[in-house]
PDB file of C-alpha atoms in Angstrom:
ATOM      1  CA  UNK A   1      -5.939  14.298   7.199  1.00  0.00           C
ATOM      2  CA  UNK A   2      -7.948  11.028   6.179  1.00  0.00           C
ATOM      3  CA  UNK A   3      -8.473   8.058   7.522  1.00  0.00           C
ATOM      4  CA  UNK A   4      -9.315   4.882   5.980  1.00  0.00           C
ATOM      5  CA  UNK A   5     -10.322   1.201   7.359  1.00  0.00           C
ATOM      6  CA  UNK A   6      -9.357  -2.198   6.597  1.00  0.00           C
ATOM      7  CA  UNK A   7     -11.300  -5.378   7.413  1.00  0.00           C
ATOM      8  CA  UNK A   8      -9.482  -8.420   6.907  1.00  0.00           C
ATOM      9  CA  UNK A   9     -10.915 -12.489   6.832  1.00  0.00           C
ATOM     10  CA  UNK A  10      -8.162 -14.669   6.999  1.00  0.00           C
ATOM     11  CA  UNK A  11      -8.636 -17.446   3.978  1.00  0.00           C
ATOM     12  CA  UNK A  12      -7.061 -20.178   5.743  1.00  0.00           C
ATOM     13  CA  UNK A  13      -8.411 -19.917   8.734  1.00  0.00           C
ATOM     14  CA  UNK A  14     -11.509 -21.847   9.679  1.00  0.00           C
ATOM     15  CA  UNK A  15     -12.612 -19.101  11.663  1.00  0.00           C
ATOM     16  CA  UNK A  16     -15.325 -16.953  10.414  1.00  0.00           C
ATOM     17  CA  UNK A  17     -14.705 -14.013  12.532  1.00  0.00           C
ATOM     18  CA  UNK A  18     -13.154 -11.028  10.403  1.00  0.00           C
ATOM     19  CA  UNK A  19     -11.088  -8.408  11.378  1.00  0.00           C
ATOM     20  CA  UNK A  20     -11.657  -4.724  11.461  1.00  0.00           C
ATOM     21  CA  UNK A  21      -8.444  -2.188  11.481  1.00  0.00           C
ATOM     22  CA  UNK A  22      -8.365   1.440  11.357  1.00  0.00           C
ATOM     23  CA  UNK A  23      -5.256   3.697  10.564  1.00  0.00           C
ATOM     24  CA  UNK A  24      -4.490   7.445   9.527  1.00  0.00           C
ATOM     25  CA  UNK A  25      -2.950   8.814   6.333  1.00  0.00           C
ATOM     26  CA  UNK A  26      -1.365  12.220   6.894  1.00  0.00           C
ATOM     27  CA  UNK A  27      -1.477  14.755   3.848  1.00  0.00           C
ATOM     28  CA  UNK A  28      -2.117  18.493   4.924  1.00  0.00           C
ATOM     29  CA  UNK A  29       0.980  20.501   5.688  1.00  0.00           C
ATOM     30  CA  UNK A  30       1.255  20.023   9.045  1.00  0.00           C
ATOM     31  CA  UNK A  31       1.965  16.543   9.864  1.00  0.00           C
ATOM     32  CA  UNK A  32       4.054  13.920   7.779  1.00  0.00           C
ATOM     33  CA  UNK A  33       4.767  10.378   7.721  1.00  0.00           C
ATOM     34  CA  UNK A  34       8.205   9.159   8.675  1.00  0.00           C
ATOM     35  CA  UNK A  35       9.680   6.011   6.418  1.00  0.00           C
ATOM     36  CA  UNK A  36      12.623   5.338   9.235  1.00  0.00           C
ATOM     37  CA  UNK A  37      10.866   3.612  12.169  1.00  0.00           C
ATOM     38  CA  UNK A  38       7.871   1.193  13.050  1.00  0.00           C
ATOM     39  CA  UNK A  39       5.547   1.726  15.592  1.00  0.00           C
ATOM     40  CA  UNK A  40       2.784  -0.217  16.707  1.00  0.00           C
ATOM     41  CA  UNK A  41      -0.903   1.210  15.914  1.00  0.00           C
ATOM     42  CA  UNK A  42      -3.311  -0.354  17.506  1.00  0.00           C
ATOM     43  CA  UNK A  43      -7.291  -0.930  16.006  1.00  0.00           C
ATOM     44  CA  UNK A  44     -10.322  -2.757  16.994  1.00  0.00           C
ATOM     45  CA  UNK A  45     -12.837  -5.875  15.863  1.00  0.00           C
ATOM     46  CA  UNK A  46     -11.452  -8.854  18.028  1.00  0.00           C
ATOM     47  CA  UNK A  47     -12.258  -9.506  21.503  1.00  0.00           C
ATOM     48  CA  UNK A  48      -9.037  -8.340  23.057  1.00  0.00           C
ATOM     49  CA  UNK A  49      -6.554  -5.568  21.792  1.00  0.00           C
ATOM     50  CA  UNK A  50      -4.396  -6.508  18.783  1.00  0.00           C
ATOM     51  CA  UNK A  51      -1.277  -4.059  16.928  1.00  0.00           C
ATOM     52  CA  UNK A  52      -0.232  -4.043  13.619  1.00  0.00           C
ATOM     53  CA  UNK A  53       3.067  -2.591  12.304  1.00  0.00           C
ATOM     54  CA  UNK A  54       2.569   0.700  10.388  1.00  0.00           C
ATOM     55  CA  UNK A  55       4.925   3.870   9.910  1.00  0.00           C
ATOM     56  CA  UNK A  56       4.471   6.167  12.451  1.00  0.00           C
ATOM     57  CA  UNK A  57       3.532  10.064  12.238  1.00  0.00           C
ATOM     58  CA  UNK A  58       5.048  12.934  13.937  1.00  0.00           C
ATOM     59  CA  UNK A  59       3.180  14.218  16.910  1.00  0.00           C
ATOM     60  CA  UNK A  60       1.709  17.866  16.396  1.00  0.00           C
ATOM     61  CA  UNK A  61       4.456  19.187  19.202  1.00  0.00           C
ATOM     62  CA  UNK A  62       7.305  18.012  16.788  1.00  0.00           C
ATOM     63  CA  UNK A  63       5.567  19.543  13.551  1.00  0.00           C
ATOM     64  CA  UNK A  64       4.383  23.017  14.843  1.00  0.00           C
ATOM     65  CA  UNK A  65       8.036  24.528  13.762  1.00  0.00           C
ATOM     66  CA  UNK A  66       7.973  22.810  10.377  1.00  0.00           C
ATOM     67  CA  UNK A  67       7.828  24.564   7.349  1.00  0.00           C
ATOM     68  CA  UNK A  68       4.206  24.644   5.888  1.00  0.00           C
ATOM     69  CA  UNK A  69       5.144  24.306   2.124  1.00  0.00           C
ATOM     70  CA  UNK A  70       6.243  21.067   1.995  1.00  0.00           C
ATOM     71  CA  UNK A  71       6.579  19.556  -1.544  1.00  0.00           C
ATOM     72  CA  UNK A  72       4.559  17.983  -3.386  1.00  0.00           C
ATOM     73  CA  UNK A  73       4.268  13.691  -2.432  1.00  0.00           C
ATOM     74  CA  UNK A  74       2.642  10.787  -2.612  1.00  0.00           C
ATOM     75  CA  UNK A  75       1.173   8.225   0.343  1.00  0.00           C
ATOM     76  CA  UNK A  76       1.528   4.981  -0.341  1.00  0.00           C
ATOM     77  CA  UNK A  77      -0.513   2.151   1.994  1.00  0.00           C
ATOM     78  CA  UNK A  78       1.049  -1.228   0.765  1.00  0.00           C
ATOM     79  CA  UNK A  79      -0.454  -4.663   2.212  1.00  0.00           C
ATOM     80  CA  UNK A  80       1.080  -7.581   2.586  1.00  0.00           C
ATOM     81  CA  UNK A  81       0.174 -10.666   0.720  1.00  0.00           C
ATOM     82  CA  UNK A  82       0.484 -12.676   4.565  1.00  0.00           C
ATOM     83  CA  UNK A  83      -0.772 -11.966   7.685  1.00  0.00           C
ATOM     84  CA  UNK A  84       1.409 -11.232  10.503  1.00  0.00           C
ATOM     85  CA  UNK A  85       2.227 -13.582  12.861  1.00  0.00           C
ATOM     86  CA  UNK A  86      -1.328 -12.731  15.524  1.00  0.00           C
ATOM     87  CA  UNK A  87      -3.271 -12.831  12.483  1.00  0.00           C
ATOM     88  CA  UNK A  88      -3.597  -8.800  11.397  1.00  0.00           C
ATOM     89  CA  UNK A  89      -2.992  -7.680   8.565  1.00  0.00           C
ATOM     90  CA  UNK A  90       0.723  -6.167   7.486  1.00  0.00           C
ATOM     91  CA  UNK A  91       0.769  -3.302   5.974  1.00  0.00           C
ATOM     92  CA  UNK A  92       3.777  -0.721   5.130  1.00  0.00           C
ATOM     93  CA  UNK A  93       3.377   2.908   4.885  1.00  0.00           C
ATOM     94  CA  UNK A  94       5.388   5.450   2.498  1.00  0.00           C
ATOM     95  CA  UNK A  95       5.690   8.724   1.535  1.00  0.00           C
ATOM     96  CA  UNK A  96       7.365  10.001  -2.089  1.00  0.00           C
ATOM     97  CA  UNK A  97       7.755  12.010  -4.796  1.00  0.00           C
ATOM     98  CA  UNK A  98       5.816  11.028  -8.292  1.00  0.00           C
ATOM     99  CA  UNK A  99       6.948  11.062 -11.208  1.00  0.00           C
ATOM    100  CA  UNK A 100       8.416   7.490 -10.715  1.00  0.00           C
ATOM    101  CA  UNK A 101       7.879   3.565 -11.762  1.00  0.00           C
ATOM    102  CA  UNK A 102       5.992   2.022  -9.123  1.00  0.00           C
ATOM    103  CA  UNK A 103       8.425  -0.937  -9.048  1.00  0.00           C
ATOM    104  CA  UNK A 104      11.209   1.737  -8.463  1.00  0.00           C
ATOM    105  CA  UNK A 105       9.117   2.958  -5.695  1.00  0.00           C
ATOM    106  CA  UNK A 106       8.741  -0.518  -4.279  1.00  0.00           C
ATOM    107  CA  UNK A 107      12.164  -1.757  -4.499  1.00  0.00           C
ATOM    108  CA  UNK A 108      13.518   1.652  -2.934  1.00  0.00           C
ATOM    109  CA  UNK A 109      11.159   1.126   0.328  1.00  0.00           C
ATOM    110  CA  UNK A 110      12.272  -2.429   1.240  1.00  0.00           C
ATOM    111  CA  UNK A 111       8.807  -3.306  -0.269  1.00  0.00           C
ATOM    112  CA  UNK A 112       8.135  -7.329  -1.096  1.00  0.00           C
ATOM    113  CA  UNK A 113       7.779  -7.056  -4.998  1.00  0.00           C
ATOM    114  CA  UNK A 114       8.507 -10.454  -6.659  1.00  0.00           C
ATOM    115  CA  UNK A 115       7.756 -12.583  -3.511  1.00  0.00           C
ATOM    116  CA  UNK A 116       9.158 -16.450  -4.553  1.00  0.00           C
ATOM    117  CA  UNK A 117      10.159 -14.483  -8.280  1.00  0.00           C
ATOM    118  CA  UNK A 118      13.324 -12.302  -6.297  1.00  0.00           C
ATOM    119  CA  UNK A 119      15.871 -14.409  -7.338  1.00  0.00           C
ATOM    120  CA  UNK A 120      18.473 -12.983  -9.582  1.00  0.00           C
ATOM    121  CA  UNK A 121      17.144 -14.580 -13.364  1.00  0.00           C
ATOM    122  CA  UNK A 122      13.944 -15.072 -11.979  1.00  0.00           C
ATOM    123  CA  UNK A 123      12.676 -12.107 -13.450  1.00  0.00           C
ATOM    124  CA  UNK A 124      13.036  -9.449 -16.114  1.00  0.00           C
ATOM    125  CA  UNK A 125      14.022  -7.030 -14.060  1.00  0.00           C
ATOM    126  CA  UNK A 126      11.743  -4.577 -14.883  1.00  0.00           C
ATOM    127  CA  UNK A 127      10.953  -5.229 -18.705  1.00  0.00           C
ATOM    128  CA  UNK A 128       7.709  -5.987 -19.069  1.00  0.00           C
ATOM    129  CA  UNK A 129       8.055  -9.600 -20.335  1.00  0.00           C
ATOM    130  CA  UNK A 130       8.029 -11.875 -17.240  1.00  0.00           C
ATOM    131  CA  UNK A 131       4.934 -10.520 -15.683  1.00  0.00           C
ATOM    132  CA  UNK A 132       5.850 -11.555 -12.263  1.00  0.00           C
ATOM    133  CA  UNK A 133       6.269  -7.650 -10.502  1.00  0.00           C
ATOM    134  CA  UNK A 134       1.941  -8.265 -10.312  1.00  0.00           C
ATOM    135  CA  UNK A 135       0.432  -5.874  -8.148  1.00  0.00           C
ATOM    136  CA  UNK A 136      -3.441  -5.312  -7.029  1.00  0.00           C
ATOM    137  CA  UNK A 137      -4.679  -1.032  -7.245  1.00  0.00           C
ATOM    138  CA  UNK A 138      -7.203  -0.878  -4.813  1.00  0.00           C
ATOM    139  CA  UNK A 139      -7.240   2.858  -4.525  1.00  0.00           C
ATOM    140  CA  UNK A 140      -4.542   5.713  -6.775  1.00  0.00           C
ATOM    141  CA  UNK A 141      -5.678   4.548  -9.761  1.00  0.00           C
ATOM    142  CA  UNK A 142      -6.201   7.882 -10.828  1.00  0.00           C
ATOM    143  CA  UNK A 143      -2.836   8.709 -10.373  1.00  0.00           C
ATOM    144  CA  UNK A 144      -1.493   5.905 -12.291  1.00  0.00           C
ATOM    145  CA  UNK A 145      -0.584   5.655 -16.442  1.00  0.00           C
ATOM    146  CA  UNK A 146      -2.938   3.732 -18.360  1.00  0.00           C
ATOM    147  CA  UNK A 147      -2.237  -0.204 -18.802  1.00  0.00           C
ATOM    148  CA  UNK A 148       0.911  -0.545 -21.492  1.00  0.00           C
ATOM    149  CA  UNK A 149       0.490  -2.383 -24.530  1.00  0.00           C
ATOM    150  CA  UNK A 150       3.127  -5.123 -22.794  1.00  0.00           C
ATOM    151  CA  UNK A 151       0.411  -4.890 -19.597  1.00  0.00           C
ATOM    152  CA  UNK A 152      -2.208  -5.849 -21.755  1.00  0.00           C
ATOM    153  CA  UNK A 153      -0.787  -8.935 -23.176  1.00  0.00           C
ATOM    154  CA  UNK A 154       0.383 -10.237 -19.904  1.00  0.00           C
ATOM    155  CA  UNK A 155      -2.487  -9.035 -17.793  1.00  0.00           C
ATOM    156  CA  UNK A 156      -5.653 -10.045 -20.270  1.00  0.00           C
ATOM    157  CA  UNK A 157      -7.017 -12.459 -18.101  1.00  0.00           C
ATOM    158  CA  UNK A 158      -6.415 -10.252 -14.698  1.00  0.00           C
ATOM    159  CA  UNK A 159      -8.576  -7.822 -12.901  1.00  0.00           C
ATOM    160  CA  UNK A 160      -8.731  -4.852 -14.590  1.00  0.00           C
ATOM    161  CA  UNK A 161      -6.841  -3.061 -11.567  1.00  0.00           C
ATOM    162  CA  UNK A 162      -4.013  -5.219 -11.888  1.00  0.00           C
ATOM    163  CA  UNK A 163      -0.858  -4.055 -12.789  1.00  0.00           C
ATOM    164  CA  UNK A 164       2.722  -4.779 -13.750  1.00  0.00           C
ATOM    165  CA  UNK A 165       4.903  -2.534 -11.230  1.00  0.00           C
ATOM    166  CA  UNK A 166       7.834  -2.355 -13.808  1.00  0.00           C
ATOM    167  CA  UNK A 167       4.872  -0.601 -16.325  1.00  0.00           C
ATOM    168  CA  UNK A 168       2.876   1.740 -13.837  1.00  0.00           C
ATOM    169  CA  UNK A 169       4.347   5.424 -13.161  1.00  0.00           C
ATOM    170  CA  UNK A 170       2.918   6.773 -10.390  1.00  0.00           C
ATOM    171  CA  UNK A 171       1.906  10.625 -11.420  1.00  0.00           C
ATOM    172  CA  UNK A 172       4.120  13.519 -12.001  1.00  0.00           C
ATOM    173  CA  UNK A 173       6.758  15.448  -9.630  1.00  0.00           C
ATOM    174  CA  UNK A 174       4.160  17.844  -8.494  1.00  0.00           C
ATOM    175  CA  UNK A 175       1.472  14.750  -7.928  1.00  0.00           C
ATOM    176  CA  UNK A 176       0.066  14.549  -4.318  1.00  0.00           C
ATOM    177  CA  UNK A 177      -2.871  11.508  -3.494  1.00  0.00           C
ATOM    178  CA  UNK A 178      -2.888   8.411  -1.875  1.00  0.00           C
ATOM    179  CA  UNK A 179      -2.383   5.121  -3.714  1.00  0.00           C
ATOM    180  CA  UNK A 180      -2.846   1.890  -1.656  1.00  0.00           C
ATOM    181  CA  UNK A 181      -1.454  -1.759  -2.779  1.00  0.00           C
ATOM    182  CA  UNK A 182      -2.108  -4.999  -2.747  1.00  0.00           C
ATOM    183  CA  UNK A 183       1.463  -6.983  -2.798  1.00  0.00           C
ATOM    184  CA  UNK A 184       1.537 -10.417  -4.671  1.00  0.00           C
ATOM    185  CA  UNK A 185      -2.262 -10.678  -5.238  1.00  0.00           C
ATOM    186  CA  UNK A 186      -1.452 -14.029  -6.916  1.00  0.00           C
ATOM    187  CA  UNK A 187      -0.372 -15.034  -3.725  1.00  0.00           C
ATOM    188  CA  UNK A 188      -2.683 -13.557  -0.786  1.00  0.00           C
ATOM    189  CA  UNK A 189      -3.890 -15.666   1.871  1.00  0.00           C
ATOM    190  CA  UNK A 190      -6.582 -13.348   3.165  1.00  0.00           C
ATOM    191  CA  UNK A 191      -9.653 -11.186   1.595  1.00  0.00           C
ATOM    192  CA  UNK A 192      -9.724  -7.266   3.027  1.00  0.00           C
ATOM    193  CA  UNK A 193     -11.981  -4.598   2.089  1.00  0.00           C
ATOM    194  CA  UNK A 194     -11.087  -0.664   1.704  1.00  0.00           C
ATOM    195  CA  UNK A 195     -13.589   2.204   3.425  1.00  0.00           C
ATOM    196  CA  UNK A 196     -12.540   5.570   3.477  1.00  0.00           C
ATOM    197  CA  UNK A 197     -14.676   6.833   6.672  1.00  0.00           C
ATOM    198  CA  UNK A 198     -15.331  10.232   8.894  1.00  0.00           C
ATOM    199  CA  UNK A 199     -12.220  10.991  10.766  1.00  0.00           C
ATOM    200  CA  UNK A 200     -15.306  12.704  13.288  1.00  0.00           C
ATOM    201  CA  UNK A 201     -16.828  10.019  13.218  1.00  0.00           C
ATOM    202  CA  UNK A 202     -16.403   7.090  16.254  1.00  0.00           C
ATOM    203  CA  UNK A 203     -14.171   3.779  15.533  1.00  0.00           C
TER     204      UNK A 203
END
């Protein structure tokens, strides 16, 4: 098991206080995330006790008679380009099999790809050629295919850990990892920070 943090600072706000959420990412045999319901997770850095929506993970009672060879899978930690409505962060949690196009992956989960670009001939639908399926690697890049030659036209001027959804595959069948997302970079209204800390260590 890991567990990684997330500080947020909202852009628009005019308040300089930032902050500070902390959330686990399941990956040994035991425990596993479920992709069918929401529960609230609660984390610190404000002065009174704040939530944010995340997928929720089976208790240890409910796991103990599951089968300890699961398959192979990857976790995926995506972020939302807005803040929820109490001003945390919103970030979606999913678990699948590699092998597949990240934008496949997205559009699958529900995930908020093309943001104001959805529309039906407002994109390319996965060519390559519109550049609007944008998304921000902030950690998986290792598991990801290097940047296409169409990526590299439409991306020269990005962040080097930019990349076109429709492009990226996301390892191989037998991949495992963790690959977390920033959705519609272009369009974020708040700065966060990845830390991968101690799960023995105090929040």
């Amino acid at each position: 098991m890991g567990t990684f943090q997330l500080s947020s600072l909202a852009l628009s706000s005019s308040s300089s206080s930032s902050l500070s959420l902390n959330f686990n990412y399941i990956t040994n045999a035991h425990k596993t995330l479920k992709t069918s319901c929401y529960k609230p997770l609660s984390f610190s850095g404000s002065t009174r006790a704040r939530k944010i929506r995340a997928i929720s993970t089976i208790p240890d009672s409910e796991s103990e008679d599951t089968e300890t060879d699961e398959p192979p899978s990857v976790d995926f930690a995506f972020v939302s380009s807005v803040l929820l409505p109490d001003g945390t962060p919103d970030v979606q949690l999913r678990t699948t099999r590699g092998g597949q196009k990240l934008r496949d992956i997205m559009l699958d989960a529900n995930i908020d790809l093309y943001g104001p670009y959805s529309k039906p001939l407002s994109n390319c639908a996965g060519g390559g050629t519109c550049g609007t399926c944008m998304v921000e690697v902030i950690v998986g890049k290792e598991l990801l295919n290097p940047r296409t030659d169409k990526e590299k036209e439409k991306l020269k001027r990005k962040p080097k850990n930019w990349r076109l959804a429709c492009q990226t595959k996301v390892g191989e069948p037998d991949s495992n990892g963790l690959v977390v997302i920033q959705q519609l970079p272009e369009w974020k209204s708040h700065e966060w920070k990845y830390e991968e800390i101690d799960p023995s260590e105090p929040i």
